[in-house]
Coordinates of C-alpha atoms in Angstrom, one line a residue:
Chain A
M1 CA -82.2 -58.5 -70.3
R2 CA -82.7 -61.6 -71.4
P3 CA -80.4 -64.8 -70.7
V4 CA -77.4 -65.3 -72.6
Y5 CA -75.5 -68.6 -73.5
M6 CA -72.0 -69.6 -74.5
I7 CA -72.5 -72.4 -77.3
T8 CA -69.0 -72.7 -78.8
G9 CA -65.4 -71.4 -78.6
G10 CA -62.0 -72.1 -80.0
I11 CA -58.3 -71.2 -79.3
T12 CA -55.1 -71.3 -81.2
K13 CA -51.8 -72.7 -79.7
F14 CA -50.5 -70.0 -77.7
A15 CA -46.8 -69.4 -78.3
K16 CA -43.8 -66.9 -78.4
A17 CA -44.0 -66.3 -81.9
H18 CA -46.2 -67.5 -84.8
P19 CA -44.5 -65.5 -87.9
E20 CA -46.1 -68.0 -90.2
K21 CA -49.7 -66.6 -89.3
D22 CA -50.6 -63.1 -89.0
F23 CA -53.6 -62.0 -86.7
R24 CA -56.3 -62.5 -89.3
L25 CA -55.4 -66.3 -89.8
M26 CA -55.0 -66.9 -86.2
V27 CA -58.4 -65.6 -85.4
K28 CA -59.5 -67.8 -88.5
E29 CA -58.1 -70.8 -86.9
A30 CA -59.8 -70.2 -83.7
F31 CA -63.2 -69.6 -85.5
D32 CA -62.9 -72.4 -87.8
Y33 CA -62.5 -74.8 -84.4
A34 CA -65.3 -73.2 -82.8
L35 CA -67.5 -73.7 -85.9
A36 CA -66.3 -77.1 -86.4
D37 CA -67.1 -78.0 -82.9
L38 CA -70.9 -77.2 -83.0
P39 CA -72.3 -78.9 -86.5
G40 CA -75.2 -77.1 -87.7
L41 CA -73.5 -73.8 -86.7
S42 CA -72.6 -71.5 -89.8
R43 CA -71.4 -68.1 -90.2
A44 CA -74.8 -67.2 -91.4
D45 CA -76.1 -67.8 -87.8
I46 CA -73.8 -65.2 -86.4
D47 CA -75.4 -61.3 -86.5
G48 CA -72.2 -59.4 -85.4
T49 CA -68.8 -59.6 -83.8
V50 CA -66.6 -57.6 -81.2
C51 CA -63.1 -57.8 -81.7
S52 CA -60.6 -57.6 -78.9
Y53 CA -56.9 -56.5 -79.4
F54 CA -54.7 -54.3 -76.9
S55 CA -52.2 -52.6 -78.9
D56 CA -52.3 -51.2 -82.3
H57 CA -48.3 -50.9 -81.8
F58 CA -47.9 -54.5 -81.7
T59 CA -50.3 -55.2 -84.7
R60 CA -48.5 -52.2 -86.7
Q61 CA -51.8 -51.8 -88.0
L62 CA -55.0 -49.4 -87.2
K63 CA -58.4 -50.8 -87.4
A64 CA -57.0 -54.3 -87.5
G65 CA -60.6 -55.5 -86.4
A66 CA -62.0 -54.5 -89.7
M67 CA -59.3 -56.8 -91.4
V68 CA -60.4 -59.7 -89.2
Q69 CA -63.9 -59.4 -89.8
D70 CA -63.5 -59.4 -93.7
Y71 CA -61.0 -62.5 -93.5
L72 CA -63.5 -64.3 -91.5
G73 CA -66.2 -63.4 -94.2
L74 CA -68.4 -61.7 -91.9
C75 CA -68.8 -58.4 -93.9
P76 CA -71.3 -56.6 -94.1
K77 CA -72.3 -57.7 -90.3
P78 CA -71.9 -55.3 -87.6
S79 CA -68.6 -55.3 -85.7
R80 CA -66.6 -53.1 -83.2
R81 CA -63.2 -53.2 -81.5
I82 CA -63.1 -53.1 -77.7
E83 CA -59.8 -52.2 -75.9
G84 CA -58.8 -52.0 -72.0
G85 CA -55.3 -53.2 -71.7
G86 CA -55.1 -56.5 -70.2
A87 CA -58.8 -56.7 -69.6
T88 CA -59.4 -56.5 -73.3
G89 CA -60.6 -59.9 -73.6
G90 CA -63.0 -59.8 -70.7
L91 CA -64.3 -56.7 -71.8
C92 CA -64.9 -58.0 -75.4
F93 CA -66.9 -61.2 -73.6
Q94 CA -69.0 -58.8 -71.8
S95 CA -69.7 -56.4 -75.1
A96 CA -70.9 -59.6 -76.7
W97 CA -73.1 -60.8 -73.6
E98 CA -74.5 -57.2 -73.9
A99 CA -75.4 -57.5 -77.7
V100 CA -77.3 -60.4 -77.1
A101 CA -79.1 -59.7 -73.4
S102 CA -80.2 -56.4 -74.8
G103 CA -82.0 -58.3 -77.8
R104 CA -80.0 -56.5 -80.5
M105 CA -78.4 -59.6 -81.7
E106 CA -79.4 -63.4 -81.4
A107 CA -75.5 -64.6 -81.8
C108 CA -72.6 -62.2 -81.2
L109 CA -69.0 -63.7 -81.8
A110 CA -66.4 -62.2 -79.3
M111 CA -62.9 -62.5 -81.0
G112 CA -59.5 -61.7 -79.8
F113 CA -55.9 -61.8 -80.7
E114 CA -52.5 -60.3 -80.2
T115 CA -49.5 -60.6 -81.9
M116 CA -46.8 -59.7 -79.6
S117 CA -43.8 -61.2 -81.2
R118 CA -43.5 -58.6 -83.8
V119 CA -41.2 -56.6 -81.4
N120 CA -38.4 -57.7 -79.3
T121 CA -39.3 -58.2 -75.6
W122 CA -37.9 -55.3 -74.5
K123 CA -39.8 -53.1 -76.8
G124 CA -42.8 -55.0 -76.0
N125 CA -42.2 -54.0 -72.4
E126 CA -42.2 -50.6 -73.5
F127 CA -45.4 -50.8 -75.4
I128 CA -47.3 -52.5 -72.5
A129 CA -45.9 -49.7 -70.0
L130 CA -47.3 -47.0 -72.4
A131 CA -50.6 -48.1 -70.9
S132 CA -49.6 -46.4 -67.7
D133 CA -49.9 -42.6 -67.2
T134 CA -47.2 -41.4 -70.0
N135 CA -47.0 -38.1 -68.4
F136 CA -46.1 -39.3 -64.6
D137 CA -45.3 -43.0 -64.6
Y138 CA -44.0 -44.1 -67.9
P139 CA -40.8 -41.6 -67.7
V140 CA -39.9 -42.6 -64.3
G141 CA -39.1 -45.9 -65.6
G142 CA -42.2 -47.3 -66.8
F143 CA -42.4 -51.3 -66.8
Y144 CA -45.3 -53.3 -65.4
T145 CA -43.5 -55.8 -63.7
G146 CA -41.8 -53.0 -61.5
Y147 CA -45.2 -51.5 -60.8
Y148 CA -46.5 -55.1 -59.7
A149 CA -43.4 -55.8 -57.8
M150 CA -44.3 -52.3 -55.5
M151 CA -47.8 -53.7 -55.1
V152 CA -46.8 -57.1 -53.8
R153 CA -44.0 -55.4 -51.6
R154 CA -46.6 -53.6 -49.8
H155 CA -48.8 -56.6 -49.8
M156 CA -45.8 -58.4 -48.0
H157 CA -45.4 -55.6 -45.7
E158 CA -49.2 -55.3 -44.6
F159 CA -50.0 -59.2 -44.4
G160 CA -46.9 -61.0 -44.3
T161 CA -47.2 -62.8 -47.7
T162 CA -43.8 -64.4 -48.8
V163 CA -41.8 -65.1 -51.9
E164 CA -42.3 -69.0 -51.6
Q165 CA -46.1 -68.5 -51.2
M166 CA -45.9 -66.6 -54.5
A167 CA -43.4 -69.2 -56.1
K168 CA -46.1 -72.0 -55.2
V169 CA -48.4 -70.3 -57.7
A170 CA -46.1 -70.4 -60.4
V171 CA -45.5 -74.5 -59.6
K172 CA -49.4 -74.8 -59.6
N173 CA -49.9 -72.9 -62.8
H174 CA -46.9 -74.4 -64.8
Q175 CA -47.6 -78.0 -63.6
N176 CA -51.3 -77.6 -64.6
A177 CA -50.3 -76.3 -68.1
L178 CA -48.5 -79.7 -68.7
F179 CA -51.9 -81.3 -69.4
N180 CA -53.0 -78.1 -71.8
C181 CA -51.6 -78.8 -75.3
Y182 CA -52.8 -75.0 -75.8
A183 CA -50.1 -73.7 -73.5
Q184 CA -46.9 -71.8 -74.3
S185 CA -44.9 -72.7 -71.3
P186 CA -45.7 -75.8 -69.3
A187 CA -43.4 -76.9 -66.9
S188 CA -42.7 -79.0 -63.6
L189 CA -41.1 -76.4 -61.2
T190 CA -39.8 -76.2 -57.6
I191 CA -40.1 -73.3 -55.3
E192 CA -36.3 -73.0 -55.6
E193 CA -36.3 -73.0 -59.4
V194 CA -38.8 -70.1 -59.1
R195 CA -36.7 -68.3 -56.7
R196 CA -33.5 -69.0 -58.5
S197 CA -34.6 -67.8 -61.8
P198 CA -33.6 -64.2 -62.7
L199 CA -34.8 -61.3 -61.0
V200 CA -36.9 -59.0 -63.0
A201 CA -38.2 -56.4 -60.5
T202 CA -37.5 -57.5 -56.9
P203 CA -39.2 -59.6 -55.4
L204 CA -40.3 -61.1 -58.7
T205 CA -38.4 -63.5 -60.8
I206 CA -38.9 -64.2 -64.5
L207 CA -41.2 -67.4 -63.4
D208 CA -43.4 -64.9 -61.2
C209 CA -44.2 -63.5 -64.4
C210 CA -46.1 -64.5 -67.7
Q211 CA -44.5 -64.4 -70.8
M212 CA -45.4 -62.5 -74.2
S213 CA -47.4 -64.6 -76.8
D214 CA -49.0 -64.6 -80.1
G215 CA -52.4 -66.2 -80.0
A216 CA -56.1 -65.8 -80.8
A217 CA -59.4 -66.9 -79.4
V218 CA -63.1 -66.6 -79.9
A219 CA -66.2 -67.3 -78.0
L220 CA -70.0 -67.3 -79.4
L221 CA -72.7 -66.0 -76.9
V222 CA -76.4 -66.4 -78.1
S223 CA -79.9 -66.1 -77.0
E224 CA -81.8 -69.0 -75.3
K225 CA -83.6 -69.3 -78.5
T226 CA -80.7 -69.7 -80.7
A227 CA -79.0 -72.0 -78.1
Q228 CA -81.9 -74.4 -78.4
R229 CA -82.0 -74.2 -82.0
L230 CA -78.5 -74.9 -82.7
G231 CA -78.3 -77.5 -80.0
G232 CA -74.8 -78.7 -78.4
R233 CA -74.3 -78.2 -74.8
P234 CA -74.6 -74.6 -73.9
V235 CA -73.3 -72.8 -70.8
R236 CA -74.9 -69.8 -69.4
V237 CA -73.4 -66.6 -68.7
S238 CA -75.1 -65.8 -65.4
G239 CA -73.5 -62.9 -64.1
V240 CA -71.1 -60.1 -65.4
G241 CA -69.4 -57.4 -63.4
C242 CA -66.6 -54.4 -64.0
G243 CA -64.6 -52.3 -62.0
T244 CA -62.1 -49.7 -62.5
D245 CA -59.4 -47.8 -60.6
A246 CA -57.1 -44.8 -60.8
M247 CA -54.7 -45.0 -63.6
R248 CA -51.8 -43.8 -61.6
M249 CA -51.4 -46.4 -58.8
A250 CA -50.0 -43.6 -56.4
D251 CA -53.4 -42.0 -56.7
R252 CA -55.2 -44.9 -55.1
P253 CA -57.0 -44.0 -52.2
H254 CA -56.9 -45.3 -48.5
A255 CA -60.5 -45.9 -47.4
P256 CA -63.0 -48.5 -46.2
V257 CA -63.2 -52.0 -48.0
I258 CA -65.9 -52.9 -50.5
L259 CA -67.8 -55.6 -48.8
L260 CA -69.1 -58.9 -50.4
P261 CA -72.2 -60.6 -48.8
H262 CA -70.3 -62.9 -46.8
E263 CA -67.8 -60.3 -45.2
S264 CA -68.6 -57.6 -42.4
A265 CA -66.8 -54.1 -41.8
A266 CA -65.6 -55.4 -38.4
E267 CA -63.0 -57.8 -40.1
Y268 CA -61.3 -54.9 -41.9
A269 CA -61.4 -52.1 -39.2
N270 CA -58.0 -51.3 -39.4
M271 CA -57.4 -51.8 -43.2
K272 CA -56.7 -49.1 -45.5
Y273 CA -57.9 -49.7 -48.9
P274 CA -57.3 -50.6 -51.5
G275 CA -54.0 -48.6 -51.3
V276 CA -51.7 -50.3 -53.7
H277 CA -51.7 -53.8 -52.1
S278 CA -55.3 -54.7 -53.4
F279 CA -57.4 -54.0 -56.4
R280 CA -60.6 -52.2 -56.0
G281 CA -61.9 -52.7 -59.6
G282 CA -61.6 -56.4 -58.8
R283 CA -63.5 -56.2 -55.8
M284 CA -66.2 -54.1 -57.6
A285 CA -66.3 -56.2 -60.7
A286 CA -66.8 -59.4 -58.5
K287 CA -69.5 -57.9 -56.4
L288 CA -71.3 -56.8 -59.3
A289 CA -71.4 -60.3 -60.9
Y290 CA -71.9 -62.2 -57.7
E291 CA -75.1 -59.9 -57.4
M292 CA -76.5 -60.9 -60.9
A293 CA -75.5 -64.6 -60.5
G294 CA -76.6 -64.9 -56.8
V295 CA -73.5 -65.8 -55.7
T296 CA -73.4 -64.9 -51.7
D297 CA -70.2 -67.0 -50.6
P298 CA -67.9 -67.5 -53.5
G299 CA -65.4 -69.8 -52.1
R300 CA -68.3 -72.1 -51.5
D301 CA -70.6 -71.4 -54.7
L302 CA -67.8 -71.4 -57.2
D303 CA -66.2 -74.6 -58.5
F304 CA -63.4 -73.3 -60.4
V305 CA -61.7 -70.0 -61.3
E306 CA -59.9 -68.8 -64.3
L307 CA -58.2 -65.4 -63.1
H308 CA -55.5 -63.1 -64.6
D309 CA -52.4 -64.2 -63.2
A310 CA -50.1 -61.9 -65.0
Y311 CA -47.9 -62.2 -62.0
T312 CA -47.8 -65.0 -59.2
S313 CA -48.3 -61.9 -57.1
S314 CA -51.4 -61.0 -58.6
E315 CA -52.8 -64.2 -58.3
I316 CA -52.7 -64.1 -54.5
Q317 CA -54.2 -60.4 -54.7
T318 CA -56.9 -61.4 -56.5
Y319 CA -58.2 -64.4 -54.5
E320 CA -58.9 -61.7 -52.0
D321 CA -60.6 -59.2 -54.3
L322 CA -63.1 -62.1 -55.5
G323 CA -63.8 -62.9 -51.5
L324 CA -62.3 -66.5 -51.9
C325 CA -60.5 -65.6 -48.7
R326 CA -60.5 -62.5 -46.6
Y327 CA -58.0 -59.5 -47.4
G328 CA -54.7 -60.4 -46.2
E329 CA -55.1 -64.3 -46.4
G330 CA -54.2 -64.9 -49.9
G331 CA -50.6 -66.4 -49.0
R332 CA -52.1 -68.8 -46.4
Y333 CA -55.0 -69.8 -49.0
V334 CA -52.0 -70.9 -51.3
D335 CA -50.2 -72.6 -48.4
A336 CA -53.3 -74.4 -47.6
G337 CA -53.5 -76.1 -50.9
T338 CA -57.0 -74.8 -51.8
P339 CA -56.2 -73.5 -55.3
F340 CA -54.8 -76.8 -56.5
L341 CA -56.2 -79.5 -58.4
P342 CA -56.5 -82.6 -56.1
N343 CA -55.5 -85.1 -58.8
I344 CA -52.1 -83.6 -59.8
D345 CA -48.9 -84.0 -57.8
Y346 CA -47.1 -80.8 -57.4
G347 CA -44.2 -82.0 -55.4
L348 CA -45.3 -79.9 -52.6
K349 CA -46.9 -80.9 -49.1
F350 CA -50.0 -79.5 -47.9
P351 CA -51.9 -79.6 -44.6
E352 CA -54.4 -82.4 -43.9
T353 CA -57.4 -79.9 -43.4
S354 CA -58.0 -76.4 -44.5
R355 CA -60.3 -73.7 -43.3
W356 CA -61.4 -73.4 -47.2
P357 CA -63.2 -75.6 -49.5
R358 CA -61.0 -76.9 -52.5
L359 CA -61.3 -74.5 -55.2
P360 CA -59.0 -75.0 -58.3
V361 CA -57.7 -71.7 -59.6
N362 CA -56.2 -71.5 -63.2
P363 CA -56.6 -75.4 -63.9
S364 CA -55.7 -74.1 -67.5
G365 CA -52.3 -73.0 -66.3
G366 CA -53.5 -69.3 -66.3
L367 CA -51.5 -66.7 -67.9
L368 CA -48.4 -67.8 -66.2
A369 CA -48.2 -70.7 -68.2
C370 CA -50.7 -70.5 -71.0
G371 CA -49.3 -67.2 -72.2
H372 CA -50.7 -63.7 -72.4
P373 CA -51.6 -62.8 -76.0
V374 CA -53.4 -59.8 -74.5
G375 CA -56.5 -59.6 -76.7
A376 CA -57.1 -63.4 -76.6
T377 CA -56.6 -64.0 -73.2
G378 CA -59.9 -63.1 -71.7
L379 CA -61.5 -65.2 -74.2
M380 CA -59.1 -68.3 -73.6
Q381 CA -60.3 -68.0 -70.1
A382 CA -63.8 -68.3 -71.4
V383 CA -63.2 -71.3 -73.6
F384 CA -61.6 -73.2 -70.9
A385 CA -64.4 -72.4 -68.3
F386 CA -66.9 -73.4 -71.4
W387 CA -65.2 -76.8 -72.0
Q388 CA -64.8 -77.3 -68.2
L389 CA -68.7 -76.5 -67.6
Q390 CA -69.2 -78.8 -70.7
G391 CA -67.2 -81.6 -69.3
T392 CA -65.2 -81.9 -72.7
I393 CA -62.0 -80.7 -71.6
A394 CA -60.6 -84.5 -72.4
R395 CA -61.8 -84.3 -76.1
H396 CA -60.5 -80.7 -76.6
L397 CA -57.1 -81.1 -74.7
G398 CA -56.7 -85.1 -75.5
D399 CA -56.0 -85.4 -71.8
A400 CA -58.6 -85.7 -69.1
R401 CA -56.6 -84.4 -66.1
L402 CA -57.6 -81.0 -66.0
Q403 CA -61.4 -81.8 -66.1
L404 CA -63.3 -81.5 -62.9
P405 CA -65.5 -84.1 -61.7
S406 CA -68.7 -82.2 -62.3
P407 CA -68.4 -78.4 -62.1
R408 CA -71.6 -76.5 -61.8
R409 CA -70.2 -72.9 -61.7
G410 CA -67.0 -71.3 -62.8
L411 CA -65.7 -67.7 -62.7
I412 CA -63.5 -65.7 -65.4
H413 CA -61.5 -62.8 -64.5
S414 CA -59.8 -60.2 -66.8
H415 CA -57.5 -57.4 -65.6
A416 CA -55.8 -54.3 -67.1
G417 CA -53.0 -52.1 -66.2
T418 CA -52.6 -51.8 -62.3
G419 CA -56.2 -52.6 -61.8
T420 CA -57.7 -49.9 -64.0
Y421 CA -60.3 -52.4 -65.8
I422 CA -61.4 -55.5 -64.5
T423 CA -64.0 -57.9 -65.5
V424 CA -65.6 -60.8 -63.6
S425 CA -67.9 -63.1 -65.5
I426 CA -70.0 -66.1 -64.0
M427 CA -70.5 -69.3 -66.3
E428 CA -72.8 -71.9 -65.3
R429 CA -73.7 -75.3 -66.4
V430 CA -77.2 -75.5 -67.8
Chain B
M1 CA -48.7 -41.0 -122.6
N2 CA -45.5 -42.9 -122.2
K3 CA -46.0 -46.5 -122.5
N4 CA -42.2 -47.3 -121.5
A5 CA -42.5 -45.2 -118.3
K6 CA -40.5 -46.7 -115.4
L7 CA -40.4 -46.2 -111.7
P8 CA -36.6 -45.4 -110.8
E9 CA -34.8 -48.1 -109.3
T10 CA -32.8 -46.9 -105.7
E11 CA -29.8 -48.2 -104.1
E12 CA -32.1 -48.8 -100.7
G13 CA -33.0 -52.1 -99.7
T14 CA -34.8 -54.2 -97.1
I15 CA -33.4 -55.6 -94.0
L16 CA -34.7 -59.5 -94.0
F17 CA -34.9 -61.5 -90.9
N18 CA -36.1 -64.5 -92.7
T19 CA -37.4 -65.8 -96.0
D20 CA -40.1 -68.4 -95.1
P21 CA -42.2 -66.7 -93.8
I22 CA -40.7 -63.4 -95.1
I23 CA -39.7 -61.3 -92.0
V24 CA -38.7 -57.7 -92.9
K25 CA -37.5 -54.8 -90.5
Y26 CA -40.0 -52.1 -90.5
H27 CA -39.0 -48.8 -88.5
Y28 CA -41.5 -46.3 -87.0
E29 CA -40.6 -43.2 -85.3
I30 CA -42.9 -40.0 -84.1
D31 CA -42.0 -36.8 -82.5
Y32 CA -45.1 -35.4 -80.7
L33 CA -45.9 -31.9 -79.8
H34 CA -47.0 -33.0 -76.6
S35 CA -48.5 -30.4 -74.0
Y36 CA -48.7 -31.1 -70.4
A37 CA -51.7 -28.4 -70.5
Q38 CA -53.2 -28.1 -67.0
D39 CA -50.5 -30.0 -65.3
S40 CA -47.8 -27.9 -66.8
P41 CA -47.3 -26.0 -63.4
F42 CA -46.2 -29.4 -61.7
F43 CA -43.2 -29.4 -64.3
A44 CA -42.4 -25.7 -63.9
G45 CA -42.2 -26.3 -60.3
L46 CA -39.6 -29.0 -60.5
A47 CA -37.5 -27.0 -62.5
K48 CA -37.7 -24.3 -59.3
G49 CA -37.0 -27.1 -57.0
K50 CA -40.7 -27.3 -55.9
L51 CA -43.1 -30.4 -55.4
L52 CA -46.6 -29.6 -56.4
G53 CA -49.5 -31.7 -55.5
S54 CA -53.2 -30.8 -55.4
R55 CA -55.9 -29.9 -52.8
C56 CA -59.4 -30.3 -53.4
S57 CA -61.2 -27.0 -52.9
G58 CA -64.6 -28.7 -52.3
C59 CA -63.7 -31.8 -50.0
G60 CA -60.1 -31.0 -48.9
Y61 CA -58.7 -34.3 -50.1
T62 CA -54.9 -33.8 -50.8
Y63 CA -52.9 -35.6 -53.7
A64 CA -49.2 -36.1 -54.2
T65 CA -49.6 -35.8 -57.7
P66 CA -51.0 -33.0 -60.2
R67 CA -54.8 -33.4 -60.6
G68 CA -56.9 -30.6 -61.9
H69 CA -60.0 -32.1 -60.2
C70 CA -60.9 -34.2 -57.4
M71 CA -61.3 -37.7 -57.9
E72 CA -63.5 -37.9 -54.8
C73 CA -66.0 -35.1 -55.5
G74 CA -65.2 -33.7 -58.8
A75 CA -64.3 -30.1 -57.6
A76 CA -61.6 -28.0 -58.9
T77 CA -58.1 -28.3 -56.9
D78 CA -55.9 -25.8 -56.1
W79 CA -52.1 -26.4 -56.2
L80 CA -50.3 -27.6 -52.9
E81 CA -46.5 -27.4 -52.4
L82 CA -45.5 -30.8 -50.8
P83 CA -42.9 -31.5 -48.4
L84 CA -39.6 -32.3 -49.6
S85 CA -39.1 -35.4 -47.2
G86 CA -41.3 -38.4 -46.9
R87 CA -41.2 -42.2 -46.5
V88 CA -41.0 -45.3 -48.7
H89 CA -44.2 -46.7 -49.0
T90 CA -43.2 -49.4 -51.2
Y91 CA -40.3 -50.2 -53.4
T92 CA -38.4 -52.3 -56.2
T93 CA -35.4 -52.6 -58.0
C94 CA -35.9 -53.4 -61.7
Y95 CA -33.4 -55.5 -63.4
Y96 CA -35.0 -55.4 -66.6
G97 CA -37.3 -53.2 -68.2
G98 CA -38.7 -51.4 -71.3
E99 CA -36.1 -50.5 -74.2
A100 CA -36.2 -46.9 -73.1
F101 CA -34.8 -48.0 -69.8
L102 CA -32.9 -50.8 -70.2
K103 CA -29.3 -49.1 -70.0
E104 CA -30.6 -47.6 -66.8
T105 CA -30.9 -50.8 -65.1
P106 CA -30.8 -51.7 -62.1
F107 CA -32.7 -48.7 -61.0
T108 CA -35.0 -48.6 -57.8
L109 CA -38.5 -47.5 -58.0
I110 CA -40.4 -46.2 -54.9
L111 CA -43.8 -44.8 -54.0
V112 CA -43.6 -42.2 -51.7
E113 CA -45.7 -41.2 -48.7
F114 CA -45.9 -37.5 -47.3
D115 CA -47.3 -36.7 -44.0
G116 CA -50.7 -35.1 -44.4
V117 CA -51.3 -36.2 -48.1
N118 CA -53.8 -38.5 -48.8
T119 CA -52.0 -40.2 -51.8
L120 CA -48.6 -41.3 -52.8
F121 CA -45.9 -40.2 -55.6
L122 CA -44.0 -42.3 -57.9
S123 CA -40.2 -41.5 -58.2
R124 CA -36.7 -43.1 -58.7
L125 CA -34.5 -43.6 -55.4
V126 CA -30.9 -43.2 -55.7
G127 CA -28.1 -43.7 -53.3
A128 CA -29.2 -46.9 -51.8
E129 CA -28.4 -50.5 -52.6
P130 CA -31.3 -52.5 -53.4
D131 CA -31.0 -54.4 -50.1
E132 CA -30.6 -51.2 -48.2
V133 CA -34.4 -50.1 -48.9
A134 CA -37.2 -50.7 -46.8
V135 CA -40.6 -49.7 -46.3
G136 CA -40.9 -46.7 -43.9
M137 CA -37.4 -45.7 -44.8
E138 CA -37.0 -41.9 -44.6
V139 CA -36.3 -40.0 -48.0
K140 CA -35.6 -36.6 -49.4
A141 CA -36.2 -35.0 -52.7
R142 CA -33.7 -33.8 -54.8
F143 CA -33.8 -31.9 -58.3
R144 CA -31.7 -31.9 -61.3
R145 CA -29.9 -28.6 -61.9
N146 CA -30.7 -28.6 -65.5
A147 CA -34.6 -29.5 -65.7
K148 CA -35.7 -31.9 -68.6
F149 CA -39.3 -31.1 -68.0
T150 CA -40.1 -34.8 -67.1
P151 CA -41.3 -36.3 -63.8
T152 CA -37.6 -37.4 -63.3
D153 CA -36.4 -33.9 -62.8
V154 CA -37.2 -34.9 -59.1
Y155 CA -35.9 -38.0 -57.5
F156 CA -35.1 -39.1 -54.0
V157 CA -32.2 -40.3 -51.7
P158 CA -31.9 -41.5 -48.3
A159 CA -32.7 -39.0 -45.8

């Protein structure tokens, strides 16, 4: 395998509905942004594409990827569609990485979208729930917020995680999004407002959950030779990993923890893992990506994380899967202020000192505040991580407040189902 | 050849939600001929008041769900009759949901743990208010008298 670089990206504004644009036009807008951001790059430089979108039901169109390919003027170049639930975007990014790393392509465009506004929210929830076992899970009352509510209830039972800790994640991500012009639902919130908002599935309120969105994003991955030829400020994709778990969360085993290099089996002597409180696939994805990138102590080796916070609870669970803190410590990690940006006032008080080094998580606002147009989400994370590592946040967002001082290494994390497909990719400043 | 050929005009129209851009109602419906295939005995069991899980013939791992082959070792499983009482492993009450279940809200979902079984079972809990449910609560299975051959032919009530 050879080194792979991201050299440009683009995003559309994520919104509840973009009825004036179909999926082809949304991807075209993100693509044109990416082309314009790297003078000298033209369509002729692109060898092929991977297209990500989750649901044919939302699109009301099979083989929609072929329509994006022709709309962008990229026929007859190679293309394929990638689908893996909520992790569709992250899988697409890694598929484009594979095309370049293997030498099959010099430049591969990862492009993704979702048009969720084409049905009402309750129908959308039904489509999403069809990505759970339709014989055994969906008919019982298929509803992803219900599944995540059960998972975090067990996390609360095992580790003492609180709804206030979850609410702080909502406060953080919505507040960060105030400075992100691409975000769907920026807001200044308090813990009380999050808790007083309507209950969706106990203990999750509507502000604990991401919203449905329309949106698109693209990321262009290239070989070292092509990165040198086209110039700009490339960012290296230094590690990729992916993990899986049983579709029916009831089938998850209760076994020993998969350890990261900075952990020991003794720490988890009494833990039944992953049960329904943790994501084994996320841990596997992180382990593989860390091994490839040479990350041995993620809490210290990473400068920021853009993770798949479809729910406040899953952000807390994911800190642990990624090894930012130990299993069971996710709630306290929030209380310590560790994943918050130091330069933004959240209206929250944090202790003077923390056991963990500051590590901003979802500086973009994450899914909770940016929105979650499924096929675009994992690529949106890649674009934000790319801009962070380039140091170009101010130029792209028109506001410098989300720009970290000089980040060297970031992590993006994309997650499907109740943890059925999860990807972790590491990106580094060159 | 008929140079004056015309398509017939009809009385049917299109439901419009907006004209700029034009947003139309598009209806879509499917009837599947869906087979439960190797999992069929589970649904037949529900109709007879039995809850069937799976036991691996190779490693002995037990599942509280139908699974023809073991996730741990790949060997074929045998049917295993599960106890009809267990405990709440985790729970939630849904106040919102997918379209098909909106009319049933609020409803309570639980994962049930059974003694001596390695995995869990997703079901509905009825007969308990949302604030009466707790992790560890004892529950027992009940079955619909008229089976619908869906997993909701079984549900749980407080023991």
